[in-house]
Amino acid sequence: MDIARETRRRRRRYTNKHKQTNSPELNLSRVLRLLKYPAEDSENPPQTVEQAFRQIQNIVDFSSNVMSSLLGEKFIHSGEVVKLPLEFVRQLSIKVQHQRPAWRCEKVMDIYSGCALCLPNLTSPALHQPTHTPPLCIEIKPKCGFLPSSKHVSKDIKTKVCRFCMHQHYKVAGGKWKRRSLYCPLDLFSGNRQRMHFAIRHLIEEPQNNLKIFKGGQCIYSSKEGSDDAMDLTSLLHHLRPYFQHGNIRINSHMTSKAVLNDFIQVLVNALLSGGGGGDGGVVTDRQGEGRSFCEASVFNKERIRHGSQGLPSDSVLFRTLQTQMLDTLDIEGLYPLFRRVEQHLQDFPKERTRLQMDGPYNEAFLEKLQKCPTEDDGSVEYAVAKVHQYRVAMTAKDCSIMVTLVPRSEEEEDDEGLSSQRWLRDFLSSRPPAFSYSVSILDLDPKPFDSIPRQLRLDQKIVSCYLRTGGALPKGSMPPHSGIFAAAEREDCTLLFHPV
């Protein structure tokens, strides 16, 4: 393959497409994603330039042809493969190396192929005017939002406590994190505003790698793995306060910290429940049953729910993400025997790997395989392959990132009809300023390798065993959750200010 010619052809097609759709992406700054190799392969790259190009193109095809259909095209930015000068890549690698955390340095950047994935920089949108207040961008990794109900689940605890909450105990026990996060994905995916507010509050208290906040393209709030440092809420409030000066609770013309945080979370909840533009989506109520919509490890008190409505708008980013996650109907325990069936078939007939599309191409035929999977196992390898493909897609949805970009708008600004066509919405906090235009996107949609399934089963067994062994108790030496991070903001509201009259 002539990589340079292929890259030019794809770039022309990409540019023409966006010229025709009048997309704002043309004016966005760009993000480059490069392949990484194990450090021991740094001197001898494990694949050729053509193979590197194909690997990245597979990511683009999987995002644009498969995940876009399932999650909604309006949320997806698939990007394009680009060929970069090797000297530029080498200089880039040297420049960013010292900025990478130590635990990520076990892998090194691919400096040999020059191939990269080019994506829009969603932390700094084109619609932002440099003279205005910088945009905010919130990145959330929501993780799996449902409890399994498969008959293949061998441990009853998996139907009561969600994977994320059990995984927290495993990570703390292994020293990856010093504190357990009290965030529970089932609260975020519930569609109930109280539970969603509660979930985001705990993401802010203990972000780990599930929350990052950017301002003007710069990360202003995130966690460092293995760190026992308390999160600097004061710094975050300093950054957020100018965006919410028109709040409803003021002390001496100064908005309280609690009000700033509440308004910020409310804006974020509104964006997550929005349809991203394009019509009014109906609310789909919880079909799992009231008992299974709560995780027993969540610290949210069910009695606190003032409005019992459960469910997500059918055109919201959370609903589409959850529906895609739920393509995992068998759980890893039920899927593994089907994986073994496919694996044995491929050992007997190696050339079948191409026909069954185990490594792509990720096209309409691949999508059709997983969408037309029979409900009952007929013993065929085709059924097993379809269920494996469904599981791989579900795992991608469980590991994706949701990006919410907020652009402040003045009350005097007139509505721009172009914004509506570009899926940008306005949010008025209780019909009062501040107002934001916001966009919602889904990133990190790489296909999960077929060969990773045995590792997923082993990890699942370790997580469940750890939780059952400890009875859900945290190991000795672990640090308590940040209970005072919001309490400090709430205490500020109790301050009485007396002025001479």
PDB file of N, CA, C and O in Angstrom, residues 280-307:
ATOM      1  N   ASP A 280     -37.307  15.905  20.463  1.00  0.00           N
ATOM      2  CA  ASP A 280     -37.558  15.569  21.855  1.00  0.00           C
ATOM      3  C   ASP A 280     -37.592  14.056  22.003  1.00  0.00           C
ATOM      4  O   ASP A 280     -38.460  13.382  21.465  1.00  0.00           O
ATOM      5  N   GLY A 281     -36.644  13.529  22.729  1.00  0.00           N
ATOM      6  CA  GLY A 281     -36.603  12.091  22.948  1.00  0.00           C
ATOM      7  C   GLY A 281     -37.496  11.711  24.105  1.00  0.00           C
ATOM      8  O   GLY A 281     -37.530  12.385  25.127  1.00  0.00           O
ATOM      9  N   GLY A 282     -38.251  10.638  23.966  1.00  0.00           N
ATOM     10  CA  GLY A 282     -39.094  10.174  25.045  1.00  0.00           C
ATOM     11  C   GLY A 282     -38.260   9.567  26.151  1.00  0.00           C
ATOM     12  O   GLY A 282     -37.151   9.101  25.937  1.00  0.00           O
ATOM     13  N   VAL A 283     -38.796   9.580  27.367  1.00  0.00           N
ATOM     14  CA  VAL A 283     -38.102   8.995  28.501  1.00  0.00           C
ATOM     15  C   VAL A 283     -38.407   7.507  28.554  1.00  0.00           C
ATOM     16  O   VAL A 283     -39.561   7.099  28.534  1.00  0.00           O
ATOM     17  N   VAL A 284     -37.373   6.716  28.613  1.00  0.00           N
ATOM     18  CA  VAL A 284     -37.528   5.273  28.726  1.00  0.00           C
ATOM     19  C   VAL A 284     -37.326   4.896  30.178  1.00  0.00           C
ATOM     20  O   VAL A 284     -36.256   5.114  30.742  1.00  0.00           O
ATOM     21  N   THR A 285     -38.339   4.340  30.808  1.00  0.00           N
ATOM     22  CA  THR A 285     -38.233   4.002  32.218  1.00  0.00           C
ATOM     23  C   THR A 285     -37.370   2.763  32.411  1.00  0.00           C
ATOM     24  O   THR A 285     -37.120   2.013  31.475  1.00  0.00           O
ATOM     25  N   ASP A 286     -36.945   2.586  33.636  1.00  0.00           N
ATOM     26  CA  ASP A 286     -36.036   1.491  33.955  1.00  0.00           C
ATOM     27  C   ASP A 286     -36.731   0.156  33.719  1.00  0.00           C
ATOM     28  O   ASP A 286     -37.733  -0.152  34.350  1.00  0.00           O
ATOM     29  N   ARG A 287     -36.187  -0.639  32.824  1.00  0.00           N
ATOM     30  CA  ARG A 287     -36.787  -1.922  32.478  1.00  0.00           C
ATOM     31  C   ARG A 287     -36.164  -3.071  33.259  1.00  0.00           C
ATOM     32  O   ARG A 287     -36.537  -4.215  33.076  1.00  0.00           O
ATOM     33  N   GLN A 288     -35.216  -2.767  34.128  1.00  0.00           N
ATOM     34  CA  GLN A 288     -34.557  -3.841  34.875  1.00  0.00           C
ATOM     35  C   GLN A 288     -35.292  -4.179  36.164  1.00  0.00           C
ATOM     36  O   GLN A 288     -34.995  -5.171  36.803  1.00  0.00           O
ATOM     37  N   GLY A 289     -36.256  -3.380  36.534  1.00  0.00           N
ATOM     38  CA  GLY A 289     -36.926  -3.607  37.808  1.00  0.00           C
ATOM     39  C   GLY A 289     -36.326  -2.712  38.873  1.00  0.00           C
ATOM     40  O   GLY A 289     -35.132  -2.477  38.908  1.00  0.00           O
ATOM     41  N   GLU A 290     -37.165  -2.218  39.779  1.00  0.00           N
ATOM     42  CA  GLU A 290     -36.719  -1.251  40.778  1.00  0.00           C
ATOM     43  C   GLU A 290     -35.593  -1.815  41.641  1.00  0.00           C
ATOM     44  O   GLU A 290     -34.651  -1.122  41.986  1.00  0.00           O
ATOM     45  N   GLY A 291     -35.691  -3.118  41.990  1.00  0.00           N
ATOM     46  CA  GLY A 291     -34.683  -3.698  42.859  1.00  0.00           C
ATOM     47  C   GLY A 291     -33.311  -3.722  42.230  1.00  0.00           C
ATOM     48  O   GLY A 291     -32.304  -3.581  42.908  1.00  0.00           O
ATOM     49  N   ARG A 292     -33.237  -3.937  40.920  1.00  0.00           N
ATOM     50  CA  ARG A 292     -31.952  -4.086  40.254  1.00  0.00           C
ATOM     51  C   ARG A 292     -31.421  -2.774  39.708  1.00  0.00           C
ATOM     52  O   ARG A 292     -30.397  -2.750  39.063  1.00  0.00           O
ATOM     53  N   SER A 293     -32.111  -1.674  39.925  1.00  0.00           N
ATOM     54  CA  SER A 293     -31.635  -0.378  39.444  1.00  0.00           C
ATOM     55  C   SER A 293     -30.725   0.289  40.467  1.00  0.00           C
ATOM     56  O   SER A 293     -30.207   1.358  40.217  1.00  0.00           O
ATOM     57  N   PHE A 294     -30.569  -0.347  41.642  1.00  0.00           N
ATOM     58  CA  PHE A 294     -29.685   0.170  42.677  1.00  0.00           C
ATOM     59  C   PHE A 294     -28.561  -0.823  42.935  1.00  0.00           C
ATOM     60  O   PHE A 294     -28.777  -2.034  42.959  1.00  0.00           O
ATOM     61  N   CYS A 295     -27.381  -0.281  43.136  1.00  0.00           N
ATOM     62  CA  CYS A 295     -26.228  -1.085  43.548  1.00  0.00           C
ATOM     63  C   CYS A 295     -26.168  -1.070  45.074  1.00  0.00           C
ATOM     64  O   CYS A 295     -26.255  -0.007  45.693  1.00  0.00           O
ATOM     65  N   GLU A 296     -26.031  -2.246  45.683  1.00  0.00           N
ATOM     66  CA  GLU A 296     -26.039  -2.313  47.140  1.00  0.00           C
ATOM     67  C   GLU A 296     -24.832  -1.613  47.762  1.00  0.00           C
ATOM     68  O   GLU A 296     -24.857  -1.272  48.946  1.00  0.00           O
ATOM     69  N   ALA A 297     -23.780  -1.406  46.976  1.00  0.00           N
ATOM     70  CA  ALA A 297     -22.603  -0.730  47.519  1.00  0.00           C
ATOM     71  C   ALA A 297     -22.700   0.783  47.418  1.00  0.00           C
ATOM     72  O   ALA A 297     -21.874   1.498  48.001  1.00  0.00           O
ATOM     73  N   SER A 298     -23.676   1.285  46.686  1.00  0.00           N
ATOM     74  CA  SER A 298     -23.824   2.737  46.565  1.00  0.00           C
ATOM     75  C   SER A 298     -24.232   3.322  47.903  1.00  0.00           C
ATOM     76  O   SER A 298     -25.070   2.751  48.615  1.00  0.00           O
ATOM     77  N   VAL A 299     -23.657   4.472  48.255  1.00  0.00           N
ATOM     78  CA  VAL A 299     -23.991   5.109  49.525  1.00  0.00           C
ATOM     79  C   VAL A 299     -25.195   6.034  49.390  1.00  0.00           C
ATOM     80  O   VAL A 299     -25.566   6.713  50.342  1.00  0.00           O
ATOM     81  N   PHE A 300     -25.796   6.054  48.205  1.00  0.00           N
ATOM     82  CA  PHE A 300     -27.006   6.867  48.025  1.00  0.00           C
ATOM     83  C   PHE A 300     -28.159   6.216  48.785  1.00  0.00           C
ATOM     84  O   PHE A 300     -28.401   5.006  48.674  1.00  0.00           O
ATOM     85  N   ASN A 301     -28.873   7.019  49.538  1.00  0.00           N
ATOM     86  CA  ASN A 301     -30.009   6.532  50.317  1.00  0.00           C
ATOM     87  C   ASN A 301     -31.267   6.591  49.457  1.00  0.00           C
ATOM     88  O   ASN A 301     -31.702   7.660  49.050  1.00  0.00           O
ATOM     89  N   LYS A 302     -31.858   5.436  49.198  1.00  0.00           N
ATOM     90  CA  LYS A 302     -33.057   5.388  48.357  1.00  0.00           C
ATOM     91  C   LYS A 302     -34.177   6.269  48.903  1.00  0.00           C
ATOM     92  O   LYS A 302     -34.993   6.798  48.146  1.00  0.00           O
ATOM     93  N   GLU A 303     -34.214   6.405  50.230  1.00  0.00           N
ATOM     94  CA  GLU A 303     -35.301   7.172  50.845  1.00  0.00           C
ATOM     95  C   GLU A 303     -35.209   8.656  50.509  1.00  0.00           C
ATOM     96  O   GLU A 303     -36.170   9.396  50.709  1.00  0.00           O
ATOM     97  N   ARG A 304     -34.055   9.082  50.003  1.00  0.00           N
ATOM     98  CA  ARG A 304     -33.875  10.508  49.703  1.00  0.00           C
ATOM     99  C   ARG A 304     -34.560  10.919  48.411  1.00  0.00           C
ATOM    100  O   ARG A 304     -34.703  12.104  48.133  1.00  0.00           O
ATOM    101  N   ILE A 305     -34.971   9.966  47.608  1.00  0.00           N
ATOM    102  CA  ILE A 305     -35.552  10.304  46.307  1.00  0.00           C
ATOM    103  C   ILE A 305     -36.920  10.942  46.511  1.00  0.00           C
ATOM    104  O   ILE A 305     -37.853  10.320  47.005  1.00  0.00           O
ATOM    105  N   ARG A 306     -37.022  12.192  46.141  1.00  0.00           N
ATOM    106  CA  ARG A 306     -38.282  12.920  46.271  1.00  0.00           C
ATOM    107  C   ARG A 306     -39.185  12.673  45.074  1.00  0.00           C
ATOM    108  O   ARG A 306     -40.395  12.686  45.179  1.00  0.00           O
ATOM    109  N   HIS A 307     -38.573  12.463  43.925  1.00  0.00           N
ATOM    110  CA  HIS A 307     -39.345  12.201  42.707  1.00  0.00           C
ATOM    111  C   HIS A 307     -38.886  10.847  42.188  1.00  0.00           C
ATOM    112  O   HIS A 307     -37.747  10.664  41.810  1.00  0.00           O
TER     113      HIS A 307
END
